[in-house]
Coordinates of C-alpha atoms in Angstrom, one line a residue:
M36 CA 20.2 15.4 -13.5
T37 CA 16.6 16.0 -13.4
H38 CA 15.1 18.7 -10.9
P39 CA 14.8 17.0 -7.4
R40 CA 11.1 17.7 -7.1
L41 CA 10.1 16.2 -10.5
S42 CA 8.3 12.9 -10.2
L43 CA 7.6 10.9 -13.5
N44 CA 4.0 9.4 -13.0
Q45 CA 4.0 5.9 -14.4
A46 CA 1.0 6.8 -17.0
T47 CA 3.5 8.7 -18.8
I48 CA 5.5 5.5 -19.8
K49 CA 2.2 3.3 -19.7
Y50 CA 3.3 0.3 -21.5
A51 CA 6.5 0.2 -19.1
P52 CA 6.0 -2.8 -16.5
L53 CA 6.8 -1.8 -12.9
D54 CA 10.7 -3.2 -12.9
D55 CA 11.1 -1.2 -16.3
A56 CA 9.3 1.8 -15.3
L57 CA 11.5 2.3 -11.8
R58 CA 14.6 1.4 -14.1
V59 CA 14.1 4.1 -16.7
T60 CA 13.1 6.7 -14.1
A61 CA 16.2 6.0 -12.1
D62 CA 18.4 6.0 -14.9
A63 CA 17.0 9.2 -16.3
G64 CA 18.0 10.8 -13.1
Y65 CA 14.8 11.4 -11.3
S66 CA 14.3 10.9 -7.6
S67 CA 10.6 10.1 -7.4
I68 CA 7.9 8.2 -9.5
G69 CA 4.3 8.1 -9.3
L70 CA 2.9 4.7 -9.3
W71 CA -0.2 3.1 -10.4
R72 CA -2.1 0.1 -8.9
E73 CA -2.3 -2.2 -11.9
P74 CA 1.5 -2.6 -12.6
V75 CA 2.0 -3.2 -8.8
Q76 CA -0.8 -5.9 -8.8
E77 CA 0.9 -7.5 -11.9
V78 CA 4.0 -8.5 -9.7
G79 CA 2.2 -8.9 -6.3
L80 CA 2.4 -5.9 -3.8
A81 CA 5.3 -7.9 -1.7
E82 CA 7.4 -8.1 -4.9
A83 CA 6.5 -4.3 -6.0
V84 CA 7.7 -3.3 -2.3
K85 CA 11.1 -5.0 -3.0
M86 CA 11.3 -3.4 -6.4
V87 CA 10.6 0.1 -5.0
D88 CA 12.8 -0.5 -2.1
G89 CA 15.6 -1.5 -4.5
S90 CA 15.2 1.4 -6.8
G91 CA 16.4 4.2 -4.6
L92 CA 13.3 6.3 -5.8
R93 CA 10.5 8.0 -3.7
V94 CA 6.9 7.3 -4.7
S95 CA 5.1 10.4 -4.9
S96 CA 1.7 8.9 -5.2
M97 CA -0.5 5.9 -6.0
C98 CA -3.1 6.2 -8.5
R99 CA -6.0 5.4 -8.3
G100 CA -8.8 4.9 -5.9
G101 CA -12.3 6.3 -6.0
F102 CA -15.2 5.4 -8.7
F103 CA -17.6 5.8 -5.6
T104 CA -20.8 6.9 -7.8
L105 CA -22.8 3.8 -7.2
P106 CA -25.9 3.1 -5.3
E107 CA -25.8 1.1 -2.0
G108 CA -25.6 -2.6 -2.8
P109 CA -23.1 -5.0 -3.4
D110 CA -21.3 -3.2 -6.1
R111 CA -20.7 -0.2 -3.9
R112 CA -19.4 -2.2 -1.2
A113 CA -17.2 -3.8 -3.3
A114 CA -15.9 -0.4 -4.1
I115 CA -15.4 0.5 -0.8
D116 CA -13.3 -2.5 -0.2
D117 CA -11.4 -2.2 -3.3
N118 CA -10.4 1.5 -2.1
R119 CA -9.1 -0.1 1.3
R120 CA -7.1 -2.4 -0.4
A121 CA -6.0 0.7 -2.5
I122 CA -4.9 2.3 0.9
D123 CA -3.1 -0.5 2.0
E124 CA -1.1 -0.9 -1.3
T125 CA -0.4 3.1 -1.0
A126 CA 1.1 2.8 2.4
A127 CA 3.0 -0.4 1.4
V128 CA 4.9 1.1 -1.1
G129 CA 5.7 4.3 1.0
A130 CA 3.4 6.7 -0.9
P131 CA 1.9 9.6 0.9
T132 CA -1.1 10.2 -1.3
L133 CA -3.7 8.0 -2.9
V134 CA -5.3 9.9 -5.8
L135 CA -9.2 9.7 -6.2
V136 CA -11.0 9.6 -9.4
A137 CA -14.8 10.2 -8.2
G138 CA -16.7 8.5 -10.7
G139 CA -19.4 9.6 -13.4
L140 CA -23.1 9.9 -13.2
V141 CA -24.9 6.9 -11.7
G142 CA -26.0 4.6 -14.7
G143 CA -29.3 5.8 -16.1
S144 CA -29.5 9.1 -14.0
R145 CA -29.0 12.8 -14.7
D146 CA -28.7 13.5 -10.6
L147 CA -25.3 15.2 -10.8
I148 CA -25.7 16.6 -7.2
G149 CA -26.8 13.4 -5.8
A150 CA -23.6 11.7 -7.5
R151 CA -21.4 14.2 -5.6
S152 CA -23.2 13.2 -2.5
L153 CA -22.2 9.4 -3.2
V154 CA -18.7 10.5 -3.4
S155 CA -18.6 12.4 -0.2
D156 CA -20.2 9.7 1.7
A157 CA -17.7 7.1 0.4
I158 CA -14.8 9.3 1.3
G159 CA -16.5 9.7 4.6
E160 CA -16.3 5.8 5.2
L161 CA -12.7 5.7 4.2
S162 CA -11.0 8.8 6.1
E163 CA -10.3 7.5 9.2
Y164 CA -9.0 4.0 7.6
A165 CA -6.6 6.3 5.5
R166 CA -5.8 8.4 8.3
E167 CA -4.5 5.3 10.3
A168 CA -2.5 4.2 7.6
G169 CA -0.7 7.0 7.0
V170 CA -2.4 8.1 3.8
T171 CA -3.9 11.0 2.4
L172 CA -6.9 10.5 0.1
A173 CA -6.3 13.1 -2.6
I174 CA -9.5 14.1 -4.8
E175 CA -9.0 14.9 -8.1
A176 CA -11.0 17.3 -10.0
L177 CA -11.4 16.6 -13.6
H178 CA -12.1 18.7 -16.4
P179 CA -15.9 19.0 -17.2
M180 CA -16.0 17.2 -20.4
Y181 CA -15.5 14.0 -18.0
A182 CA -18.2 14.6 -16.0
S183 CA -20.8 12.6 -17.1
D184 CA -18.4 9.1 -17.1
R185 CA -15.5 9.7 -14.9
A186 CA -15.8 12.4 -12.5
V187 CA -18.7 14.5 -11.1
I188 CA -16.0 16.6 -9.3
S189 CA -15.0 19.3 -11.9
T190 CA -13.5 22.0 -10.0
L191 CA -11.0 22.4 -7.3
G192 CA -13.7 24.3 -5.3
Q193 CA -16.0 21.2 -5.4
A194 CA -12.9 19.1 -4.4
L195 CA -12.3 21.3 -1.3
D196 CA -16.0 21.3 -0.6
I197 CA -15.7 17.8 0.2
A198 CA -12.2 17.5 1.5
E199 CA -12.8 20.1 4.2
Q200 CA -15.6 17.8 6.0
F201 CA -12.5 15.7 7.0
D202 CA -9.1 15.9 9.0
P203 CA -6.7 17.5 6.4
E204 CA -4.0 14.6 7.1
A205 CA -7.1 12.1 5.8
V206 CA -8.3 14.0 2.9
G207 CA -6.7 16.6 0.4
V208 CA -6.9 17.5 -3.3
V209 CA -4.8 17.0 -6.5
V210 CA -3.8 20.2 -8.3
D211 CA -3.8 19.1 -11.8
T212 CA -2.8 21.7 -14.4
F213 CA -4.8 20.0 -17.3
H214 CA -7.9 19.6 -15.5
V215 CA -8.2 23.2 -13.7
W216 CA -6.2 25.6 -16.2
W217 CA -9.4 26.9 -17.4
D218 CA -11.2 27.8 -14.2
P219 CA -11.7 31.5 -13.4
Q220 CA -11.6 30.8 -9.7
V221 CA -8.5 28.6 -9.8
L222 CA -5.9 30.6 -8.0
E223 CA -8.5 31.8 -5.4
Q224 CA -8.8 28.0 -4.8
I225 CA -5.6 27.0 -4.8
A226 CA -5.0 29.7 -2.2
R227 CA -7.9 28.2 -0.5
A228 CA -6.6 25.0 -0.6
G229 CA -3.1 26.1 1.0
S230 CA -4.7 27.8 3.7
T231 CA -5.8 24.5 5.3
G232 CA -3.0 22.2 4.2
R233 CA -5.0 20.3 1.4
I234 CA -2.7 20.2 -1.6
A235 CA -1.7 16.5 -1.5
S236 CA -0.3 16.6 -5.3
Y237 CA 0.4 19.0 -7.6
Q238 CA 0.5 17.4 -11.2
V239 CA 1.5 19.2 -14.5
C240 CA 0.9 18.6 -18.3
D241 CA -0.4 20.7 -20.9
W242 CA -3.5 21.5 -23.0
A243 CA -3.8 21.6 -26.7
T244 CA -6.4 21.5 -29.2
P245 CA -7.9 19.7 -31.3
I246 CA -8.9 17.2 -28.7
A247 CA -8.3 13.8 -29.6
A248 CA -10.8 11.2 -30.5
D249 CA -10.5 9.8 -27.1
A250 CA -10.4 12.9 -24.9
L251 CA -8.5 10.9 -22.5
L252 CA -5.6 11.0 -24.6
S253 CA -5.0 14.7 -25.0
R254 CA -2.2 15.6 -22.6
H255 CA 1.0 16.9 -23.7
Y256 CA 4.4 17.8 -22.5
P257 CA 4.6 20.9 -20.4
G258 CA 5.1 24.0 -22.7
D259 CA 3.3 22.2 -26.0
G260 CA 0.0 23.7 -25.5
V261 CA -1.7 26.8 -23.6
I262 CA -1.5 26.4 -20.0
D263 CA 0.0 29.3 -18.1
F264 CA 2.3 27.3 -16.0
A265 CA 3.8 30.1 -14.3
S266 CA 0.7 31.7 -12.6
L267 CA -0.3 28.1 -11.5
T268 CA 2.8 27.2 -10.2
D269 CA 3.7 30.3 -8.5
A270 CA 0.0 30.2 -7.0
V271 CA 0.8 26.5 -5.8
M272 CA 4.3 27.5 -4.3
A273 CA 3.1 30.2 -2.5
T274 CA 0.9 28.0 -0.2
G275 CA 4.2 26.5 0.9
Y276 CA 3.4 23.1 -0.9
T277 CA 7.0 21.2 -0.7
G278 CA 6.1 17.8 -2.3
D279 CA 7.0 16.3 -5.5
I280 CA 5.4 17.4 -8.7
E281 CA 4.3 14.7 -11.1
V282 CA 4.3 15.0 -14.9
E283 CA 1.2 12.5 -15.9
I284 CA 0.4 12.4 -19.6
F285 CA -1.8 10.4 -21.5
N286 CA -1.1 10.6 -25.2
Q287 CA -0.8 7.6 -27.6
A288 CA 2.0 9.1 -29.6
I289 CA 4.0 9.7 -26.3
W290 CA 2.9 6.0 -25.0
D291 CA 4.4 4.8 -28.5
S292 CA 7.8 6.3 -28.0
A293 CA 10.9 4.8 -26.4
W294 CA 10.7 4.9 -22.5
P295 CA 14.1 6.8 -22.0
D296 CA 13.1 9.4 -24.7
V297 CA 10.0 10.2 -23.1
A298 CA 11.6 10.6 -19.8
R299 CA 14.3 12.8 -21.1
R300 CA 11.8 14.7 -22.7
T301 CA 9.5 15.2 -19.9
A302 CA 12.6 16.6 -17.7
E303 CA 13.4 18.9 -20.4
A304 CA 10.0 20.2 -20.7
F305 CA 9.6 20.4 -16.9
D306 CA 13.1 22.2 -16.7
A307 CA 11.7 24.7 -19.0
V308 CA 8.2 25.7 -17.9
V309 CA 7.8 24.6 -14.5
A310 CA 11.3 24.7 -12.8
P311 CA 12.0 28.5 -12.9
H312 CA 9.0 28.9 -10.6
L313 CA 10.2 26.7 -7.8
E314 CA 12.0 27.9 -4.9
P315 CA 14.8 25.4 -3.3
V316 CA 13.2 23.5 -0.7
D317 CA 13.7 20.3 1.5
V318 CA 12.4 17.5 -0.8
S319 CA 12.1 15.2 2.2
V320 CA 9.4 17.0 3.6
S321 CA 6.1 15.4 2.4
A322 CA 3.5 17.0 0.5
R323 CA 1.3 16.8 3.7

């Protein structure tokens, strides 16, 4: 059996279609999976819901919404509409959380502060819709190397500055070890997030150098890099977080491996460096 709080994020077995991802995850003894929208859309939402219902798995999160850094106009309206669809999909599969990736700089612009304002404004448009759907929008801070093209939100503190403008049932944050381990304020910001009930998702994977030629593909199994999972996990647990904990890995060598092997290796890595810092909890309690 895998740890009851461990969730296999679908990105870790990227090439597995939804039915295979659900089967491999369940066969490996997991209780939970984190889904991505694209495999859900490939089979259609109604069919995806049937598959999830038949799998016996919880869905810990849906990834992803966001990419809000567009000036007002048809493209921004389309992005907002797509995020509403993402909220609907998240609710339909029974996930409590929709992970948001903010988006990078506006094309042709160097205005980082203005781009962050666009993110805040978009979440303001969506927060009530999410709350009514029973979905928490989880802002994910990405490592600063992604600030120009993927996420102008680079620290947990910046994510909380936006999230705290809204109802905590509607807007929270993701604590992703790969993206925040380096931040000298990370433990303080985790405590801040916990004090207002803002931790909607805890994701774990490791950082190792050298960085891959494609920086997106530089994640590793927990324990195969330099991240101090003890201090980060202790800090998250100290807030009272009781939700699932996802392992989300973007790594070409792992993607090219057999899916059952990846699921097994993920569970072993989690047991070695994350699980020792978890207290027994009632996993039926939502992350929110």
